Coordinates of C-alpha atoms and ligand atoms in Angstrom, one line a residue:
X242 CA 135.6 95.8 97.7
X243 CA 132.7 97.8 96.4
X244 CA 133.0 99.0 92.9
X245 CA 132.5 103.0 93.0
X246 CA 130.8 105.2 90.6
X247 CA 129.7 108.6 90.2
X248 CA 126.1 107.5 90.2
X249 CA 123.9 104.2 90.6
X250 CA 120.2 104.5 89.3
X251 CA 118.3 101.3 90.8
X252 CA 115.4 100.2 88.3
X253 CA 115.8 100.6 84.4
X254 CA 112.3 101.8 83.6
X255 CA 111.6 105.1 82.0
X256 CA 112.7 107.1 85.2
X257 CA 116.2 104.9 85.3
X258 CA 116.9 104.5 82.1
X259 CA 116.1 108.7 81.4
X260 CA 118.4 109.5 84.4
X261 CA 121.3 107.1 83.0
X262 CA 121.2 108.3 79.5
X263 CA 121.3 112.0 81.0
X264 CA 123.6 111.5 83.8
X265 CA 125.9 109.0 81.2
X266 CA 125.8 112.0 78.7
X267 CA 126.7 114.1 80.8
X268 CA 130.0 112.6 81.7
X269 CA 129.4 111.0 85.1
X270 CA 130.6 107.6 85.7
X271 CA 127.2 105.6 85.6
X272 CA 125.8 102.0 87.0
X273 CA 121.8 100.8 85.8
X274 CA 120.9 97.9 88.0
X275 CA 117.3 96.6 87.2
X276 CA 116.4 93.1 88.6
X277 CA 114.8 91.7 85.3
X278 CA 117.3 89.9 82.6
X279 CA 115.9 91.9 79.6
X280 CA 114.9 95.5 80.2
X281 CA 113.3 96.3 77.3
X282 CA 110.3 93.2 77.7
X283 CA 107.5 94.6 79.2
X284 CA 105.6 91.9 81.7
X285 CA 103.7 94.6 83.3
X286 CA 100.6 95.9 82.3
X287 CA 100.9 99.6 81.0
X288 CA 98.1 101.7 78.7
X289 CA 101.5 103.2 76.9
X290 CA 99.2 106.1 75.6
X291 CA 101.2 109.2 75.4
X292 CA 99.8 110.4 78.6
X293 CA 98.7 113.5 78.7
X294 CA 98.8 115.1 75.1
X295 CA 95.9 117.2 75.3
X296 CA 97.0 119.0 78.8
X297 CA 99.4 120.0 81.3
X298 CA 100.4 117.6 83.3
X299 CA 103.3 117.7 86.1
X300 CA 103.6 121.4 84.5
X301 CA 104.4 119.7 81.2
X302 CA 102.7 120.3 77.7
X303 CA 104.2 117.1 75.9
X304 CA 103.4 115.4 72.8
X305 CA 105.0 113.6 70.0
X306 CA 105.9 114.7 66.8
X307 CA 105.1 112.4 64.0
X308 CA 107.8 114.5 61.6
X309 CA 110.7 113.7 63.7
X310 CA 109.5 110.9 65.5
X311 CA 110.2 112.5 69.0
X312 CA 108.7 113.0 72.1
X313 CA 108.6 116.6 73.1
X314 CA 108.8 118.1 76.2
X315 CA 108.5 122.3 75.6
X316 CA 108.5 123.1 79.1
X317 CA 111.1 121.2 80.0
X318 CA 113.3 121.8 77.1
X319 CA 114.4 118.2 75.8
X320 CA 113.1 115.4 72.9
X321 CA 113.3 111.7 72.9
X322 CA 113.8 109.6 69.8
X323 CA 110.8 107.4 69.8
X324 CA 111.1 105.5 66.4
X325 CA 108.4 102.7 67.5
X326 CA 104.5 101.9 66.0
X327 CA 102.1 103.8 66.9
X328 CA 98.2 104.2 66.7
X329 CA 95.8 108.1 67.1
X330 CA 92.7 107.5 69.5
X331 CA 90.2 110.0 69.0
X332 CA 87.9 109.8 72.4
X333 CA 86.8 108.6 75.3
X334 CA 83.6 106.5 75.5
X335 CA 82.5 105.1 79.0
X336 CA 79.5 102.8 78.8
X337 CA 77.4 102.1 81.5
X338 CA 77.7 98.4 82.8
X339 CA 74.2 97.3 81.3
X340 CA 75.7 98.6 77.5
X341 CA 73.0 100.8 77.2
X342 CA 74.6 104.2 77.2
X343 CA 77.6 105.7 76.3
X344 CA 79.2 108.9 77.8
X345 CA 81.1 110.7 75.0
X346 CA 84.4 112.6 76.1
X347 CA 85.7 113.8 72.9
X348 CA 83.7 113.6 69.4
X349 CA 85.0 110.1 67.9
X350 CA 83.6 111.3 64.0
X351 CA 84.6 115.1 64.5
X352 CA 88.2 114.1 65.6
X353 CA 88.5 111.3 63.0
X354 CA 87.8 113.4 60.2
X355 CA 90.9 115.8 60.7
X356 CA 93.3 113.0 61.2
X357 CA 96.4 113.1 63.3
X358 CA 95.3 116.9 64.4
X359 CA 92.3 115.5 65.6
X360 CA 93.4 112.6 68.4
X361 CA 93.4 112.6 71.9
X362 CA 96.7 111.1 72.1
X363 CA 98.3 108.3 70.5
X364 CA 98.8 104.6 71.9
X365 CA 103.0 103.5 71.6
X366 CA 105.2 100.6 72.4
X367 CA 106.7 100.9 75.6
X368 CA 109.5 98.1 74.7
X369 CA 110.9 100.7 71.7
X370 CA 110.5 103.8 73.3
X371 CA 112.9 101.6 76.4
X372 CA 114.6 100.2 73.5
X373 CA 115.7 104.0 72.4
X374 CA 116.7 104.7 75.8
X375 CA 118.6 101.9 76.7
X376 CA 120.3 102.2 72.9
X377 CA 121.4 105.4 74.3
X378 CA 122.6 105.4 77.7
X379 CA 124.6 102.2 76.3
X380 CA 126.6 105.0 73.6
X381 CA 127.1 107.1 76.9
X382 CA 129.1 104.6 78.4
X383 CA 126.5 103.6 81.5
X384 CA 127.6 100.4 82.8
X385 CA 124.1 98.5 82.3
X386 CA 123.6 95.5 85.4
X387 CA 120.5 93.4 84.4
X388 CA 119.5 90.6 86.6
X389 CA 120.7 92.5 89.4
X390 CA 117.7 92.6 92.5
X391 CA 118.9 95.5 94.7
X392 CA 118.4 93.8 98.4
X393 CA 120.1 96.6 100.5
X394 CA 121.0 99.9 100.8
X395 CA 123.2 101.6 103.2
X396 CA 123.5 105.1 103.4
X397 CA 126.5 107.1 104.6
X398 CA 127.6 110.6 105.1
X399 CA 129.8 110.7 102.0
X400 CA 129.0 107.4 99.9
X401 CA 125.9 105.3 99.9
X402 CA 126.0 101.4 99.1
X403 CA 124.1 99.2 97.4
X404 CA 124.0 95.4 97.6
X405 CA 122.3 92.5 95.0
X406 CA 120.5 89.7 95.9
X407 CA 123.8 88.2 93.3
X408 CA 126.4 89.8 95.6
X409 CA 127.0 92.4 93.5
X410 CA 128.7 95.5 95.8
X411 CA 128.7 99.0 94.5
X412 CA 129.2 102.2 96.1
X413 CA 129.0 106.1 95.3
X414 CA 128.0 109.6 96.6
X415 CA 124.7 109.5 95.2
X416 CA 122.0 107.3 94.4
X417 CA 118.7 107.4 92.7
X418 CA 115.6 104.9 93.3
X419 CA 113.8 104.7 90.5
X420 CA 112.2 101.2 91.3
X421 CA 108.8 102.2 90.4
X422 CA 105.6 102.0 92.1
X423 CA 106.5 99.8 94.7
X424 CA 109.9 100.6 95.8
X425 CA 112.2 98.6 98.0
X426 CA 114.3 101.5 98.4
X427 CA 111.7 103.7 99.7
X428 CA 110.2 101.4 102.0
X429 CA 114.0 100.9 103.3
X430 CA 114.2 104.4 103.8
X431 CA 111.4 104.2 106.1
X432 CA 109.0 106.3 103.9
X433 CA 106.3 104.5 103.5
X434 CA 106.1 104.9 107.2
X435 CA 104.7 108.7 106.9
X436 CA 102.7 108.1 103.8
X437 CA 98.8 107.6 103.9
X438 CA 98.2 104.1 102.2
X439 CA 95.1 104.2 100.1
X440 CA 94.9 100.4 98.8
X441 CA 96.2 98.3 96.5
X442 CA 95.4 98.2 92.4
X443 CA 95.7 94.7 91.1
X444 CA 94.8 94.3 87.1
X445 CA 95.7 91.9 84.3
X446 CA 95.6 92.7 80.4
X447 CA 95.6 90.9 77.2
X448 CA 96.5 91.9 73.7
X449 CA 93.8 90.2 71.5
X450 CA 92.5 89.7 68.3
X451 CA 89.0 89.4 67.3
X452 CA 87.1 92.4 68.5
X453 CA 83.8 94.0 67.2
X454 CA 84.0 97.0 68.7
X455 CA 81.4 100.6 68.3
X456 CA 84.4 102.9 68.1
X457 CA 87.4 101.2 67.2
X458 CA 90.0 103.8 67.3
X459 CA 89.1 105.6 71.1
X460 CA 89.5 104.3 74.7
X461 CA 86.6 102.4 75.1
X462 CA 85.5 102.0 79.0
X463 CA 82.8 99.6 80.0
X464 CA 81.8 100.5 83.8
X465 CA 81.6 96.8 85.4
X466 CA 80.7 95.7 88.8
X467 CA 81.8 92.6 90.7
X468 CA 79.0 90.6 91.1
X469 CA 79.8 89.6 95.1
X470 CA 81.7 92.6 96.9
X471 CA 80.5 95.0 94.1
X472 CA 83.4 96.9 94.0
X473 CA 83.9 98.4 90.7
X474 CA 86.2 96.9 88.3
X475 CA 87.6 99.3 85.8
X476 CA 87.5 98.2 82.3
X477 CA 89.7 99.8 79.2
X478 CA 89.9 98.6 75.3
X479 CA 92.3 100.8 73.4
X480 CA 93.8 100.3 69.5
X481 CA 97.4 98.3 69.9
X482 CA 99.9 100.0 68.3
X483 CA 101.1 96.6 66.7
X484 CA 99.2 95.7 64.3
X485 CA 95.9 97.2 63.5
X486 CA 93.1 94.5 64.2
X487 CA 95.1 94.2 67.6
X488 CA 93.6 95.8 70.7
X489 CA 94.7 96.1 74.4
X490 CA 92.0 95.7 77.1
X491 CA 92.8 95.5 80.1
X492 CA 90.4 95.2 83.6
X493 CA 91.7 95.9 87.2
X494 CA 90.9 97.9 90.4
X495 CA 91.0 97.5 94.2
X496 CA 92.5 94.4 95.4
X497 CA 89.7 92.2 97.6
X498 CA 90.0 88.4 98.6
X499 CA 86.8 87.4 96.1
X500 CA 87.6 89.4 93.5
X501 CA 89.7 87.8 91.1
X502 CA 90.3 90.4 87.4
X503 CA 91.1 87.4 85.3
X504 CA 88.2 86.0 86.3
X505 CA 86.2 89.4 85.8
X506 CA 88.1 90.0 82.4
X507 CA 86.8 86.6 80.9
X508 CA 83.3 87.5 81.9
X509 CA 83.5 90.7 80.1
X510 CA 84.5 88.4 77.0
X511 CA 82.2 85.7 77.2
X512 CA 79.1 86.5 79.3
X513 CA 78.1 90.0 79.7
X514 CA 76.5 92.7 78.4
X515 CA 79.6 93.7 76.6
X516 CA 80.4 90.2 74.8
X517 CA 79.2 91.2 71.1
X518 CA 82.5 93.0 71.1
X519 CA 84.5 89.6 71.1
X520 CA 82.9 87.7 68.5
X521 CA 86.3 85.1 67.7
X522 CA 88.1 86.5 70.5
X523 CA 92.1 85.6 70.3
X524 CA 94.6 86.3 73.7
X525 CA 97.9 86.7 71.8
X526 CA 99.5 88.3 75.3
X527 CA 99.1 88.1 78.9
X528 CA 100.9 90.9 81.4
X529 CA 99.8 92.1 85.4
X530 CA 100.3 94.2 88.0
X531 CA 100.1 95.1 91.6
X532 CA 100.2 98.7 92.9
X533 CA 99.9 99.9 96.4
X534 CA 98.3 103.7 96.2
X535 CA 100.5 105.7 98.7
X536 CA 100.1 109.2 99.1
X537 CA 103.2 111.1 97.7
X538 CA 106.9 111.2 99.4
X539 CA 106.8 113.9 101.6
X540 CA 110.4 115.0 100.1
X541 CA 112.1 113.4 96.6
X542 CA 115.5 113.4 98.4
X543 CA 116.8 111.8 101.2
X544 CA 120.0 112.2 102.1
X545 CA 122.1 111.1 99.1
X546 CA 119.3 109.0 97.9
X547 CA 117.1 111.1 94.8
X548 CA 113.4 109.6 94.6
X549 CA 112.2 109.6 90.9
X550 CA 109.4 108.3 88.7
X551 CA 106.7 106.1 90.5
X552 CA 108.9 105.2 93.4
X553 CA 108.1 108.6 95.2
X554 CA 104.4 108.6 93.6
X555 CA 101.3 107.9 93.7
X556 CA 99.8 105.3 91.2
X557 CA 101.4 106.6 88.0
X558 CA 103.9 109.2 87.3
X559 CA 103.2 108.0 84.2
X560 CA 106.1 107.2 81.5
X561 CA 106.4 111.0 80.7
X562 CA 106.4 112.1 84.4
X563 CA 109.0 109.7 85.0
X564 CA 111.3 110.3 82.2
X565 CA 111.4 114.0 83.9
X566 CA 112.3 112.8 86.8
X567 CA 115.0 110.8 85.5
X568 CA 116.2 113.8 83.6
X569 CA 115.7 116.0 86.5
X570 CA 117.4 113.7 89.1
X571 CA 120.3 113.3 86.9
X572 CA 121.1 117.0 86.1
X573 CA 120.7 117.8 90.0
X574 CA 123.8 115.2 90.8
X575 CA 125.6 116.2 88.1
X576 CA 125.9 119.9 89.2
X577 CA 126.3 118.7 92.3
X578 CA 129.8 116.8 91.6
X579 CA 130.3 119.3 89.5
X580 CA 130.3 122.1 92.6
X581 CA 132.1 119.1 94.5
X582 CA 129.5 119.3 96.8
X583 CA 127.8 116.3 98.4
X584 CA 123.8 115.7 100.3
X585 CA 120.4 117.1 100.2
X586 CA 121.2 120.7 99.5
X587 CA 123.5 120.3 96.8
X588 CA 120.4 118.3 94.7
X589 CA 118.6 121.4 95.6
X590 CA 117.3 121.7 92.1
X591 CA 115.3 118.3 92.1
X592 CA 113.8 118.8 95.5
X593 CA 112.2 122.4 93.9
X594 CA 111.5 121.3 90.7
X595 CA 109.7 118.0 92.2
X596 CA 108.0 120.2 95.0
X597 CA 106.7 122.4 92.2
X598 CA 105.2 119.8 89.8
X599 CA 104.5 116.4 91.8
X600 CA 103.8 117.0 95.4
X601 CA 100.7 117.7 97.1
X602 CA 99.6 120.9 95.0
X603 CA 99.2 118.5 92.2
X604 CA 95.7 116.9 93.3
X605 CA 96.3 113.4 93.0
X606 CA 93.2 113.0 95.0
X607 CA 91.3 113.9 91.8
X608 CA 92.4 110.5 90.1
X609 CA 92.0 108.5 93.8
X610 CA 88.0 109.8 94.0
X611 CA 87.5 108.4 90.1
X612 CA 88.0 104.8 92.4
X613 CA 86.2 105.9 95.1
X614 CA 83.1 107.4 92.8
X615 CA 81.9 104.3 91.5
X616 CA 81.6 102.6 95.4
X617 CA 78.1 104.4 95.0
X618 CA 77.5 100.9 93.4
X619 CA 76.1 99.8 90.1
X620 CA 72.2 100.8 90.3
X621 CA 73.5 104.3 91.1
X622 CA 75.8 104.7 88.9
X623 CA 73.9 103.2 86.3
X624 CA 71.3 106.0 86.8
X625 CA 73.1 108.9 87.7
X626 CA 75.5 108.4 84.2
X627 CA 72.4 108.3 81.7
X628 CA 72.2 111.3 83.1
X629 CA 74.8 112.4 81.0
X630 CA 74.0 112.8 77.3
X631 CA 75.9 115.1 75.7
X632 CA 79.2 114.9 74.2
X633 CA 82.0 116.2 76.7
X634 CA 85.2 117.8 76.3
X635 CA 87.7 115.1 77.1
X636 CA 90.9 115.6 79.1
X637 CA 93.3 112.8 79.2
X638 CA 94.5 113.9 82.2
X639 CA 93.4 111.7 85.4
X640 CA 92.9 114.7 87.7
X641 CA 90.7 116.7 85.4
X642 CA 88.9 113.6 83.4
X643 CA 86.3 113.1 86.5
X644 CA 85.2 116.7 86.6
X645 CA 83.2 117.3 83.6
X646 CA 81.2 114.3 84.1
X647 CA 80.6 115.4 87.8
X648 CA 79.5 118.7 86.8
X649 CA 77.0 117.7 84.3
X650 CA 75.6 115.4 87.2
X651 CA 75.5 118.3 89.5
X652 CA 73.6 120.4 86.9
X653 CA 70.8 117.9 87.2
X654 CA 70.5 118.0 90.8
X655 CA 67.3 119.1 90.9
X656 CA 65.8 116.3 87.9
X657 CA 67.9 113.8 90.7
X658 CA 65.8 115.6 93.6
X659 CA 62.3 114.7 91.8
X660 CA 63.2 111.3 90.5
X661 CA 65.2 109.8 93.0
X662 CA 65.3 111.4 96.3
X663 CA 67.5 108.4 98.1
X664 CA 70.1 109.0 95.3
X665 CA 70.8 112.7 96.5
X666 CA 70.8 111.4 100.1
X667 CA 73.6 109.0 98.8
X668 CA 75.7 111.9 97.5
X669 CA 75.6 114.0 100.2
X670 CA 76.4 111.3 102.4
X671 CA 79.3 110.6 100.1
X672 CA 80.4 114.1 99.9
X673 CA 80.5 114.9 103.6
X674 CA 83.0 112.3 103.9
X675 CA 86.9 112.9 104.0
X676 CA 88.8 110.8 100.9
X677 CA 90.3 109.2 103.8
X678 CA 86.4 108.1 104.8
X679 CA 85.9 107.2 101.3
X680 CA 89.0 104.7 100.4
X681 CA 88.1 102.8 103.9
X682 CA 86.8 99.9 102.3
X683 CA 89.8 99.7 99.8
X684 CA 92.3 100.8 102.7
X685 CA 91.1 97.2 104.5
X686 CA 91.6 94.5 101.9
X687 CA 95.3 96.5 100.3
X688 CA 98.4 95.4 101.4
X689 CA 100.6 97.9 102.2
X690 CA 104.4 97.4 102.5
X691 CA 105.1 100.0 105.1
Ligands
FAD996 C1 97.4 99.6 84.2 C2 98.4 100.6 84.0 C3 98.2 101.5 82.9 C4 99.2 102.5 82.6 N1 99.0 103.3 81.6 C5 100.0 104.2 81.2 C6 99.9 105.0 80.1 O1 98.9 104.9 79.3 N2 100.8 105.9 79.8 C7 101.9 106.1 80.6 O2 102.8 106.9 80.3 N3 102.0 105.4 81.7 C8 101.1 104.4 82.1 N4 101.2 103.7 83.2 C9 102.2 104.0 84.2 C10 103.6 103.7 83.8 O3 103.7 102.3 83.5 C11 104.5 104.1 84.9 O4 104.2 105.3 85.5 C12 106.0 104.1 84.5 O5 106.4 102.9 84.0 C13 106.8 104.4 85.7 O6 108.1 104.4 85.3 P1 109.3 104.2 86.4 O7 110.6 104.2 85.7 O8 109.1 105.2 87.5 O9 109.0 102.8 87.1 P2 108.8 101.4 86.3 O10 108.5 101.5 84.9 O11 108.0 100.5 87.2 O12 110.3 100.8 86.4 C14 110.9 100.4 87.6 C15 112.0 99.4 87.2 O13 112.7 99.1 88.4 C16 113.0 97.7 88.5 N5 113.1 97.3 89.9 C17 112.2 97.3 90.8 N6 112.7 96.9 92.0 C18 114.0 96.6 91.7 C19 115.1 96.2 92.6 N7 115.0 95.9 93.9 N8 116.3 96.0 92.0 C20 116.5 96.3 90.7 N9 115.5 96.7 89.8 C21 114.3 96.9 90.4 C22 111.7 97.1 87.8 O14 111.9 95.8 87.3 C23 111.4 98.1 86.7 O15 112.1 97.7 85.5 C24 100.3 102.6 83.5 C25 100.4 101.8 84.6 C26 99.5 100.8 84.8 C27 99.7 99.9 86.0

């Protein structure tokens, strides 16, 4: 017999866990089933900045509140306790792959000055803020499942059911994935089936020691090339919010059979233009991840199944996205048992609020052309970014961060027309092509699982 609750969240990330403390709180009889024993350690690489303070994002103006040590969400209208470390970042510096020029998004020694007013954002602990969460939902009486791989789910008219790769059985009216980027439950769905596949992200990060760095306290980006397929490889240093001589830098990008990131991260380290950074360099941890880039969900809800956080994404709802999602989700089933009322219409709420904020009006393909950009390759970029030398407003958000940069280029059209003729022959070769055009090359070495 299956056990039968009100609700069953799949995946205990900040989507999961957010729905279960709000569903849990709200009186519903509540099931968390994440696959990993301990939800709160975090093997998977994540920037944990507070993304995006300085900005809108998903219709959101969120940030954290030092005083009461909670994140905000205005729009919204709710808080989460995050009582975890924390370290301000005060720019954006991306430096050209020879080290001889830095693009400044965001003045590092204006910023500093007025303290905690000034940052960008702030770097956080991802295993407190889960910590908080889980601490939470646990007082609302959700029954928490860990070790629990979700293997099946089988929808029906009035229940839906849900088995473990441990034989666990449970059963209830609704359900909500929130198995992050690369959901099982969406591909069972058959939704990955309609979705445009735009690659696959690998990446790998260490928390070290040892660091020299220009500009401690910013996101510091080093533009690297591999030196065989020359496909970018995305570089980013930021202040650990553990201890303070502690620094997170992670490298990753499009997944291609010769390009191995740990590899490409222990070159930055110890041969390339970039090792004077990491004088007594020190790996304290390792973490990963693998990321297929599919084109949004066409709808969040399917049936009696709600699609929240990265499951129904693309790339990164990001924590604070997700955590909506989860709240969001949650509130939608609740009124619907509530009403009594059961499938798609009666979660009516998510499927608007989700339209209005995550599908294809938000322009996702903004963050997909900052991978895209840099196939150019290295000579080009190299030139066309010295190009840019004056300080830029920054914008931590991933679908505006690409335009100021872009426009400054633009300005110097003409300079690019006398100087280097080929190069605008490049870009407008580049910009009469479809994204679809442009991702081709990281389309054919992704692995999608359709
Ligand atoms: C390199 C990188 C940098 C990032 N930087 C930031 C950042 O700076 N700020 C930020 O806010 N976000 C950042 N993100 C994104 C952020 O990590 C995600 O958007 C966020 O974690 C998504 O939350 P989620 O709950 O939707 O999914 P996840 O956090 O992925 O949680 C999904 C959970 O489901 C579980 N699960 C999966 N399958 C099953 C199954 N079959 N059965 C049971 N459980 C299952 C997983 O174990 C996991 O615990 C970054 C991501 C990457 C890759």
């Amino acid at each position: 017999m299956a056990k039968t609750y009100d609700l069953i969240i799949v995946g205990a990330g900040p989507a999961g866990l957010m729905a279960a403390k709000a569903a849990g709180e709200s009186g519903l009889s509540v099931a968390l089933l994440e696959r990993k024993q301990s939800i709160t350690d975090i093997n998977r690489s994540c920037a944990t900045m507070f993304a995006i303070e300085d900005d809108y994002y998903f219709g959101e103006r969120m940030f954290f509140s030092e005083e009461q040590r909670r994140l905000v969400f205005p729009v919204t209208g709710f808080t989460v306790p995050y009582d975890g470390p924390y370290r301000n970042f005060y720019a954006w510096h991306l430096y050209t792959s020879d080290n001889k020029h830095c693009i400044k998004l965001g003045s590092y020694e204006a910023n500093q000055q007025k303290g905690p007013k000034g940052r960008l954002s702030v770097t956080y602990s991802k295993h407190h803020l889960l910590t908080s969460l889980l601490a939470d939902a646990g007082k609302a009486g959700v029954t928490v499942l860990t070790g629990a791989n979700v293997t099946a789910l089988l929808r029906g008219s009035e229940t839906s059911r849900i088995r473990t790769a441990e034989g666990l059985k449970l059963e209830a009216p609704y359900i909500i994935a929130a198995d992050g980027i690369n959901s099982r439950i969406v591909q069972q769905l058959g939704l990955n089936r309609g979705r445009r596949f735009y690659g696959t992200l690998q990446g790998i990060s260490y928390y070290m020691t040892g660091l020299n760095l220009p500009h401690p306290e910013a996101i510091n980006y080093p533009m690297l090339f591999h030196k065989k397929s020359g496909y970018p490889v995305m570089v980013w240093i930021e202040p650990s919010p553990y201890e303070e001589e502690e620094f997170w830098v992670y490298c990753g990008g499009p997944s291609h059979p010769e390009l191995n990131y740990k590899d490409e991260l222990d070159r930055l380290i110890m041969d390339s233009p970039f090792s004077s950074w990491f004088p007594r360099p020190v790996i304290r941890r390792t973490q990963a991840h693998v990321a297929n880039i599919w084109a949004p969900v066409a709808a969040p809800v399917m049936g009696n199944v709600l699609i929240a956080g990265d499951a129904g994404w693309t790339v990164e709802a990001e924590c604070t996205g997700s955590m909506m999602c989860g709240l969001k989700a949650a509130g939608a089933v609740t009124e619907a048992l509530r009403n009594g009322k059961r499938g798609p219409e009666a979660v009516g709420s998510y499927s608007a609020w989700w339209n209005r904020h995550f599908s294809e009006a938000q322009d996702y393909k903004e963050f997909l052309l900052l991978l895209s950009s840099a196939l150019v390759g290295q000579e080009t970029s190299l030139y066309l970014n010295k190009l840019v030398t004056e300080t830029l407003p920054c914008s931590l958000n991933p679908y505006h961060l690409l335009k100021a940069i872009n426009s400054v280029i633009m300005d110097k059209l003409g300079q690019i027309q006398k100087e280097r003729p080929d190069i605008v022959q490049t870009l407008q070769a580049v910009s009469n092509l479809s994204l679809e055009e442009q991702m081709k090359p990281l389309v054919g070495t992704g692995f999608p699982n359709r």
